[in-house]
Coordinates of C-alpha atoms and ligand atoms in Angstrom, one line a residue:
X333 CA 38.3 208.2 77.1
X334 CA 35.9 205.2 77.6
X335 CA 32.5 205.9 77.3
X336 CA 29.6 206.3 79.9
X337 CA 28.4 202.8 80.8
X338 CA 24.7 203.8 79.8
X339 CA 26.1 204.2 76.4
X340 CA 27.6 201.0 75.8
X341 CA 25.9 198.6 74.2
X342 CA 25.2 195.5 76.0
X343 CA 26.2 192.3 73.8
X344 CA 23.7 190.1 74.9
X345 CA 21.1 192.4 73.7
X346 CA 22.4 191.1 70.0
X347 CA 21.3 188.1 68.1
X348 CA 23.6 186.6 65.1
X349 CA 22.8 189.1 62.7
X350 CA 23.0 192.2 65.3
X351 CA 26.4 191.4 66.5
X352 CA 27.3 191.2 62.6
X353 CA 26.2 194.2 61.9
X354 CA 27.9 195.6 64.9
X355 CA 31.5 194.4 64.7
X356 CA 31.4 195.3 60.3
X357 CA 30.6 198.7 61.8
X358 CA 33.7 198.4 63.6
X359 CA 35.3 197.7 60.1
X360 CA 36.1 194.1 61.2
X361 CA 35.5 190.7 59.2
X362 CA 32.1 188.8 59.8
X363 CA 34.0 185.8 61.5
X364 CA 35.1 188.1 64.5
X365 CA 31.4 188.0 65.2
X366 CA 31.2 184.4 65.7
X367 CA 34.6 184.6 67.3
X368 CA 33.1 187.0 69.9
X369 CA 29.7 184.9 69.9
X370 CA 32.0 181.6 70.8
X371 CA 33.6 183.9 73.7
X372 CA 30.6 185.2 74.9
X373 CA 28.5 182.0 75.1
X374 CA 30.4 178.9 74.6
X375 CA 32.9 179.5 77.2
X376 CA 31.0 182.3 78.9
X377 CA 33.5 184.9 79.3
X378 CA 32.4 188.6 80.3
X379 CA 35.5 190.1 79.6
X380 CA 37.0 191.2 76.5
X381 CA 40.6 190.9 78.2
X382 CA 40.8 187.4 78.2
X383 CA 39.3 186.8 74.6
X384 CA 42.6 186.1 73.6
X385 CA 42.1 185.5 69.5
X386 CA 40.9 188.7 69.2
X387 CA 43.5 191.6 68.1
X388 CA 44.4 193.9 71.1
X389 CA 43.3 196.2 69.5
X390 CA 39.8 195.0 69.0
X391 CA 39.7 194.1 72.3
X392 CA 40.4 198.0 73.5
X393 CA 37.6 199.2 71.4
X394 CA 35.1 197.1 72.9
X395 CA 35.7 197.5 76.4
X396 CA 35.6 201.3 75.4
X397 CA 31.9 200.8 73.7
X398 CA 30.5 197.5 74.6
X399 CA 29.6 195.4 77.6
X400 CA 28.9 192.1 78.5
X401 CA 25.8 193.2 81.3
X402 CA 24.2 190.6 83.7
X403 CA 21.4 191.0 85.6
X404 CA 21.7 191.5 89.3
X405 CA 21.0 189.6 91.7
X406 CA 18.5 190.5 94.5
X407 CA 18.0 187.4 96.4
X408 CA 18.1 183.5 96.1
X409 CA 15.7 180.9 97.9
X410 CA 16.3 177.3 97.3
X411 CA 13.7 174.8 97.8
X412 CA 13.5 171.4 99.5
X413 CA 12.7 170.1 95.9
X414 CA 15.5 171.5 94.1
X415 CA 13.8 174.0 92.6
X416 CA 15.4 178.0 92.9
X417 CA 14.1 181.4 92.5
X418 CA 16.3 184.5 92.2
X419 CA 15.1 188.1 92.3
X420 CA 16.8 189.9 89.9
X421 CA 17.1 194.0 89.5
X422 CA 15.6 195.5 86.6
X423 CA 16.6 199.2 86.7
X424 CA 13.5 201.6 86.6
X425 CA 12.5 202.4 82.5
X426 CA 14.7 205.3 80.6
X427 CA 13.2 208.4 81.9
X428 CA 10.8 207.6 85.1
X429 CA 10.9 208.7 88.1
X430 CA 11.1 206.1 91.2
X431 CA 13.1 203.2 92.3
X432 CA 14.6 199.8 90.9
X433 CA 11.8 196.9 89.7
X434 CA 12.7 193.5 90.2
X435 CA 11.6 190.5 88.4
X436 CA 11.8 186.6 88.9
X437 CA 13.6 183.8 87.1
X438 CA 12.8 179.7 88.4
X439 CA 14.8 176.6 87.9
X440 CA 13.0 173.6 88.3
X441 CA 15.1 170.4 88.1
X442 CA 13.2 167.0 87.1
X443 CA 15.2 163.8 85.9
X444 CA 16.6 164.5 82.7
X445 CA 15.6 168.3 82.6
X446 CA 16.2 171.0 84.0
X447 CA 13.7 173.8 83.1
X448 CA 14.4 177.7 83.2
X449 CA 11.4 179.9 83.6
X450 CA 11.6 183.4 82.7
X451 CA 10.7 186.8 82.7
X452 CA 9.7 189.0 79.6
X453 CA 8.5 192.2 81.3
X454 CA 8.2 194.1 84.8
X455 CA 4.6 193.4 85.4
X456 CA 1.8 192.5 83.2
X457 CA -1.0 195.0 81.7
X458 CA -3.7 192.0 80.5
X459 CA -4.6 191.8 84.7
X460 CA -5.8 188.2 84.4
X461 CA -7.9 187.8 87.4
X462 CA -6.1 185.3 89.2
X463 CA -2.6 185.8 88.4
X464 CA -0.5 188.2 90.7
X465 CA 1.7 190.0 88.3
X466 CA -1.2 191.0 86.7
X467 CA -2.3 192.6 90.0
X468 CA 0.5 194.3 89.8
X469 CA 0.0 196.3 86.6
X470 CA 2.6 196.7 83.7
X471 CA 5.6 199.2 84.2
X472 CA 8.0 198.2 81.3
X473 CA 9.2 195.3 78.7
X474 CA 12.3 194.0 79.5
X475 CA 14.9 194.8 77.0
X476 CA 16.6 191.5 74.9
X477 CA 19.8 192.1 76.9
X478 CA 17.8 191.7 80.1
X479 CA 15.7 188.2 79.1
X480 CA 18.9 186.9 77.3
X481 CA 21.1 187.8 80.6
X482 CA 18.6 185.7 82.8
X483 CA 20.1 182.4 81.1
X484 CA 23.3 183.3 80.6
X485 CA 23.1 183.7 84.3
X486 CA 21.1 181.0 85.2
X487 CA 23.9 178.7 83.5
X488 CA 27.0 180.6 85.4
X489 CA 25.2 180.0 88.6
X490 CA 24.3 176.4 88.1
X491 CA 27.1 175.1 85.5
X492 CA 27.3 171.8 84.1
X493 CA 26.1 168.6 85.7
X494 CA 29.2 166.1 86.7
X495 CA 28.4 163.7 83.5
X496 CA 28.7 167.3 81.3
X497 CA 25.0 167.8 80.6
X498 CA 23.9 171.4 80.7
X499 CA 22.1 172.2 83.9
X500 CA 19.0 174.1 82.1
X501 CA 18.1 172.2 79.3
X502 CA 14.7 173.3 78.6
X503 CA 13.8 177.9 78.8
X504 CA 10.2 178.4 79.1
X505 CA 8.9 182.6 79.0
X506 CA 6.2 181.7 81.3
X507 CA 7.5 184.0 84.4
X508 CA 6.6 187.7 84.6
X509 CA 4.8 189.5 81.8
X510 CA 3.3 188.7 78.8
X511 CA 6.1 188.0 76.5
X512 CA 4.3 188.7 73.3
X513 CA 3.4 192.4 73.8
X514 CA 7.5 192.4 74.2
X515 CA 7.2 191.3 70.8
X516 CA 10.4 193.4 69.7
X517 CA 12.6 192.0 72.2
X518 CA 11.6 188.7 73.0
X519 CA 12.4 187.3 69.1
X520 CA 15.8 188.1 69.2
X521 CA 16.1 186.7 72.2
X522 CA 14.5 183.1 71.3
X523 CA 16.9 183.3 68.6
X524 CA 19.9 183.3 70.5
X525 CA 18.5 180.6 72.3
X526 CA 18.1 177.9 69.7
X527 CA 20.9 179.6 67.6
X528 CA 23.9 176.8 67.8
X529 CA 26.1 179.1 68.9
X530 CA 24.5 180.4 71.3
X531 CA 22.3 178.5 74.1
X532 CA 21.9 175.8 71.2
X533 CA 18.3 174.9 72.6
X534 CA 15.7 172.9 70.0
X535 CA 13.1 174.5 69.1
X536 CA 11.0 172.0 71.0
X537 CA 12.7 173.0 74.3
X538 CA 11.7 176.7 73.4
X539 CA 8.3 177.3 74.9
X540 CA 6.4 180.7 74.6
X541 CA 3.1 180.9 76.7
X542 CA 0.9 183.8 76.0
X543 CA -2.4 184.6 77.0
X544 CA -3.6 184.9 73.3
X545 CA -2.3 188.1 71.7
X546 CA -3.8 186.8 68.4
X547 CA -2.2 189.4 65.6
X548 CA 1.2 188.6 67.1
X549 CA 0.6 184.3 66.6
X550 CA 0.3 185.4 63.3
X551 CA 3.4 187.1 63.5
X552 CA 5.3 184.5 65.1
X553 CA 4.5 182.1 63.0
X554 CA 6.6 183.8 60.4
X555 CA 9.3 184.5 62.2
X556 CA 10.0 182.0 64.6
X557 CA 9.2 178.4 65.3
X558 CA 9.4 177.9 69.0
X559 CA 6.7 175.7 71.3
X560 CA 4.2 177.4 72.0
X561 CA 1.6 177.4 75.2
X562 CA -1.5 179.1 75.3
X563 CA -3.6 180.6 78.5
X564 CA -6.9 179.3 77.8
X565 CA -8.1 178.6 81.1
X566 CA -11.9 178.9 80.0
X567 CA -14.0 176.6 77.6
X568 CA -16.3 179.5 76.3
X569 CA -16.0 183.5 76.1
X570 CA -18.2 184.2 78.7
X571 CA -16.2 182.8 81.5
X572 CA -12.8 183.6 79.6
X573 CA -13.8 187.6 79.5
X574 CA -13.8 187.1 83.1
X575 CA -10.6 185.6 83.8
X576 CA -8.6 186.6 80.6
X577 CA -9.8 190.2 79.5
X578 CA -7.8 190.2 76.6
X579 CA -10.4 187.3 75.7
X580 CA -13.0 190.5 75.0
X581 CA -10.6 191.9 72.0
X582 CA -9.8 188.5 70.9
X583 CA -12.3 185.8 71.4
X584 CA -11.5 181.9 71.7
X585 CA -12.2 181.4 68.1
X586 CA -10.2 183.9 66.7
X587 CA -7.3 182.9 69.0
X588 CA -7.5 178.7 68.4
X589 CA -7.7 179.8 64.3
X590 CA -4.7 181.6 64.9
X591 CA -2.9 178.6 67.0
X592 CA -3.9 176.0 64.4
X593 CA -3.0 178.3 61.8
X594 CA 0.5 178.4 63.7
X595 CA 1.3 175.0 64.1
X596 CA 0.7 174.5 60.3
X597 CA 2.8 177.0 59.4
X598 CA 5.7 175.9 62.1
X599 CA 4.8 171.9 61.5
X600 CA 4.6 172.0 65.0
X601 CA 3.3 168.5 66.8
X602 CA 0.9 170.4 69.1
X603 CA 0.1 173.1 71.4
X604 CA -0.3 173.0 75.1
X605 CA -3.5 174.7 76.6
X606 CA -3.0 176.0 80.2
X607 CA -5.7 175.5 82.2
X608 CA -5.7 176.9 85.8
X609 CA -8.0 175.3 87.9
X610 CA -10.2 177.5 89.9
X611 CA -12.9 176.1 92.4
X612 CA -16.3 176.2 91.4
X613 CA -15.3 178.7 88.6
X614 CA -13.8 176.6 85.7
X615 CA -13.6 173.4 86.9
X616 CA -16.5 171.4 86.8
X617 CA -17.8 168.5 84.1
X618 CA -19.5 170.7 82.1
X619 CA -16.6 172.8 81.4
X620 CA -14.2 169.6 80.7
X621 CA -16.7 168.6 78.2
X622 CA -17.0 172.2 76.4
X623 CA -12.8 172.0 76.5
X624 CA -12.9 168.9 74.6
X625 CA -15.1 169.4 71.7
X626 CA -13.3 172.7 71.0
X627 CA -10.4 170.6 70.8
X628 CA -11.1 167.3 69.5
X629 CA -9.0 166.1 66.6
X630 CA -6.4 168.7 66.8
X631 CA -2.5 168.3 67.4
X632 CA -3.7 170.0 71.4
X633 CA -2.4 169.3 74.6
X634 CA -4.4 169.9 77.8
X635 CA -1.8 171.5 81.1
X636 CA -3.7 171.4 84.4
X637 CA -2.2 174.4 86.6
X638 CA -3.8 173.8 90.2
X639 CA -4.2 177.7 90.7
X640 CA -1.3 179.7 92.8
X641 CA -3.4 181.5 96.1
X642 CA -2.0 185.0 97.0
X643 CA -2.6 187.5 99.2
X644 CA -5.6 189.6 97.7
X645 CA -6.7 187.2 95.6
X646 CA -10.0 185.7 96.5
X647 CA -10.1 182.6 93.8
X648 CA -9.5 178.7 96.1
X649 CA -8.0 176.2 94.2
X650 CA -9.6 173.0 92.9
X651 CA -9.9 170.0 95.0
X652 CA -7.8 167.3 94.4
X653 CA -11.0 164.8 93.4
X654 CA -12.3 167.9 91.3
X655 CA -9.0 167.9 89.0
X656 CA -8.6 164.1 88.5
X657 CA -12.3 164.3 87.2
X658 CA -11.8 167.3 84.9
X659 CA -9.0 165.1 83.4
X660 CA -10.9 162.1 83.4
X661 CA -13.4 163.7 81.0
X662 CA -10.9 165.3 79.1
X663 CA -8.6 161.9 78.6
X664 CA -11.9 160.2 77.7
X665 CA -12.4 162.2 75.4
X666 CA -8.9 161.8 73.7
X667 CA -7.5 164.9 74.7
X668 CA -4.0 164.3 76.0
X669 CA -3.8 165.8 79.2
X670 CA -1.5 166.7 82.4
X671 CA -1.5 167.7 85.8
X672 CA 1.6 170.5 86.8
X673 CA 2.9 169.4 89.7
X674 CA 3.2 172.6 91.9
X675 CA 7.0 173.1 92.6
X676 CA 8.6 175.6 94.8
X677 CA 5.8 175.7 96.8
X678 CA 7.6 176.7 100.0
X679 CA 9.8 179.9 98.3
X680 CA 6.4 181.0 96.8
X681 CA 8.0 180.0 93.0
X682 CA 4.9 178.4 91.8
X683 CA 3.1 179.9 88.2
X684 CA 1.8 183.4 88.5
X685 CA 3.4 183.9 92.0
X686 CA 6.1 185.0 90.3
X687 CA 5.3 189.0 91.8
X688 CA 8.6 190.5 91.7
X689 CA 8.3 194.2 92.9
X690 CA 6.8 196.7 90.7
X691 CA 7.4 200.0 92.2
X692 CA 7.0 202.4 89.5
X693 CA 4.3 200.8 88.0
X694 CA 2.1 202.9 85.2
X695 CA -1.2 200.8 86.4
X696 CA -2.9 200.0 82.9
X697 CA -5.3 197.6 83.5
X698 CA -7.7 196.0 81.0
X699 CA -9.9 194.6 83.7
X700 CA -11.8 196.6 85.6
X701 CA -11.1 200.3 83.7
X702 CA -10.9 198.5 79.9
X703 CA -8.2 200.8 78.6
X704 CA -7.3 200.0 75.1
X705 CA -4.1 197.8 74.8
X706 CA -1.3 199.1 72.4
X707 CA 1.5 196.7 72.1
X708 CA 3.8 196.1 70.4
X709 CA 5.2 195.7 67.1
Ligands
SAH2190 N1 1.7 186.0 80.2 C1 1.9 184.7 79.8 C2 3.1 184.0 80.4 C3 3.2 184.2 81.9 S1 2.1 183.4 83.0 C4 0.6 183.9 79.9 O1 -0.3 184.3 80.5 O2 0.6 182.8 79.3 C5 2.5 181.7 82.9 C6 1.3 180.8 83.3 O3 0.9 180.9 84.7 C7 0.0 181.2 82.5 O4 -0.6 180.0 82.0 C8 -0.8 181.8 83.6 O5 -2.2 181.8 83.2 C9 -0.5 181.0 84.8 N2 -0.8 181.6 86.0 C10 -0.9 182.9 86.3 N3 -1.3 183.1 87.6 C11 -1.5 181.9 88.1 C12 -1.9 181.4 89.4 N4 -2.1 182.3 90.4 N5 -1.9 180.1 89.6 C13 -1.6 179.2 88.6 N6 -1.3 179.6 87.4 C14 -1.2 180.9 87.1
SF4_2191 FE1 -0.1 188.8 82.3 FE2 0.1 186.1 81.9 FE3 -0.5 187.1 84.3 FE4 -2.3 187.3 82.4 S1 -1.5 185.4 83.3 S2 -1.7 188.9 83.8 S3 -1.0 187.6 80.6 S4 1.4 187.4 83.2

């Protein structure tokens, strides 16, 4: 008799050395793991069936105890630019009570790239004050299967370009959540996507923006060696308390140590600084010129994010004269800087609109109630 599908294990959950480990546990040889890895990703098939190299046998047992599990598909708005966004079902955590969560996943097409955005977890606890998953307060980390899934699907939906190049080329985990309090589930999952045979990304088209969980830079710097983008969006701690709270717990000091300290260990080229630009709140001279003197002479980008207005939210973004000044100063100053161009704007797919539908949600907020933060590992 098959077994329950709750109980099979999804096979996109596994990176290289998973999957190993599962298929010896099935008394088979190591290759049928990158037989099954070449099935699964290379050629994309999602049922064992037709994985034809594989004994029949073989086959049997994993349909009874393994699935290949994709996330589903809520809706899908295209915009005039190219750029799509799907809202995708994440079923409510083991255990609670109340309906399905969804989460979002963006493709934004430019000339020569084609850039994935992603999802880590169903909400956001840090409640950064102008972003609107954190509004929405945390309900649960998504599980590897689940981020993994979102690319796999991504390149289903939107295949190969006609001269054969690969429709998302770049993955960034800058949609919902903050990906590194999903610590245990978002490494295996940036494995798989550099690992060549699986997504086959470069490192450099890896890129992991976090709000500055600084224990877990550490972390990451031994264990992966992926791009990495950092929420700073304030020049000093007073103003970052304000917009970042996790900036009370881990100051700006601690967290650049810990970003310089990363791209030595990685031999990274540099890190991108996000910078959302708020009127009257973070985006004056003054606070160009504090940027740049905590970053002069360091391997740092600067990433101008005109901020995201939602409903609720009270913060106006910058005038157009008021960003091209701000990166004035900074570019005078030698710090390489950029402007993102808001995509999407019409199917509400810009940064930190990415709201989703948290229905369950545990509401843990650092902001206004300061509740201490466990994550994870
Ligand atoms: N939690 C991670 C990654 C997800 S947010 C992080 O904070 O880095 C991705 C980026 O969107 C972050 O730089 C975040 O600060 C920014 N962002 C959030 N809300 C925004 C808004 N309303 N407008 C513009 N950028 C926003
Ligand atoms: Fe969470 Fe990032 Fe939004 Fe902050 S900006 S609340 S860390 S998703």
């Amino acid at each position: 008799m098959n077994a329950a599908p709750e109980s099979k294990t999804n096979l996109l959950g596994l990176d290289r050395p998973a999957l190993a480990e599962f298929v010896a546990g099935l008394g088979e040889k190591p290759f049928r793991a990158r037989q099954l890895m070449t099935w699964l990703y290379k050629r994309r098939v999602e049922d064992f069936s037709a994985m034809t190299d594989l004994a029949k046998s073989f086959r049997e047992r994993l349909d009874a105890i393994a699935e290949i599990r994709l996330p589903q598909i809520i809706t899908e708005h295209a915009s005039a630019d190219g750029t799509r966004k799907w809202l995708l079902r994440a079923g409510p955590a083991l255990g609670a009570v109340g309906g399905d969560q969804a989460i979002e996943m963006v493709y934004i097409p430019e000339p020569g790239r084609g850039t994935l955005c992603i999802s880590s977890q169903v909400g956001c606890a840090l409640d950064c004050s102008f972003c609107s998953t954190g509004a929405q307060g945390f309900n649960r980390n998504l599980g590897t299967a689940e981020i993994v899934g979102q690319v796999w699907l991504a390149n289903k939906l939107l295949g190969v370009a006609d001269d054969g190049a690969r429709a998302v080329t770049n993955v960034v985990l800058m949609g919902m959540g903050e990906p590194l309090a999903n610590y245990r589930n978002v490494l295996p999952a940036l494995s798989l996507f550099m690992d060549d045979l699986a997504f086959d990304l470069s490192r450099r088209r890896v890129t992991l923006s976090t709000s500055g969980l600084v224990p877990q830079i550490y972390k990451l710097a031994e264990d992966t060696n992926v791009a990495l983008a950092v929420s700073l969006h304030a020049p000093n701690d007073e103003l970052r308390d304000e917009l970042v709270p996790i900036n009370r717990k881990h100051p700006i000091g601690e967290l650049l140590e810990a970003c310089w300290h990363y791209l030595d260990a990685q031999n990274g080229r540099s890190i991108t600084f996000e910078y959302v630009m708020l009127d009257g709140v973070n985006d004056l001279p003054e606070h160009a010129i504090e940027l740049a003197s905590l970053l002069r002479g360091r391997d740092a980008k600067v990433n101008l994010i005109p901020f995201n207005p939602f409903p609720g939210n009270s913060y106006r973004r910058s005038g157009r004269e008021a960003i091209s000044r701000f990166c004035d100063l900074l570019h005078a100053r030698g710090i390489t800087t950029t402007v993102r161009r808001t995509r999407g704007d019409d199917i509400d797919a810009a940064c930190g609109q990415l709201a989703g539908q948290v229905a369950d949600r545990t509401t843990v907020r650092l902001g206004s109630k300061r509740i201490p933060l466990v994550v994870q590992p």
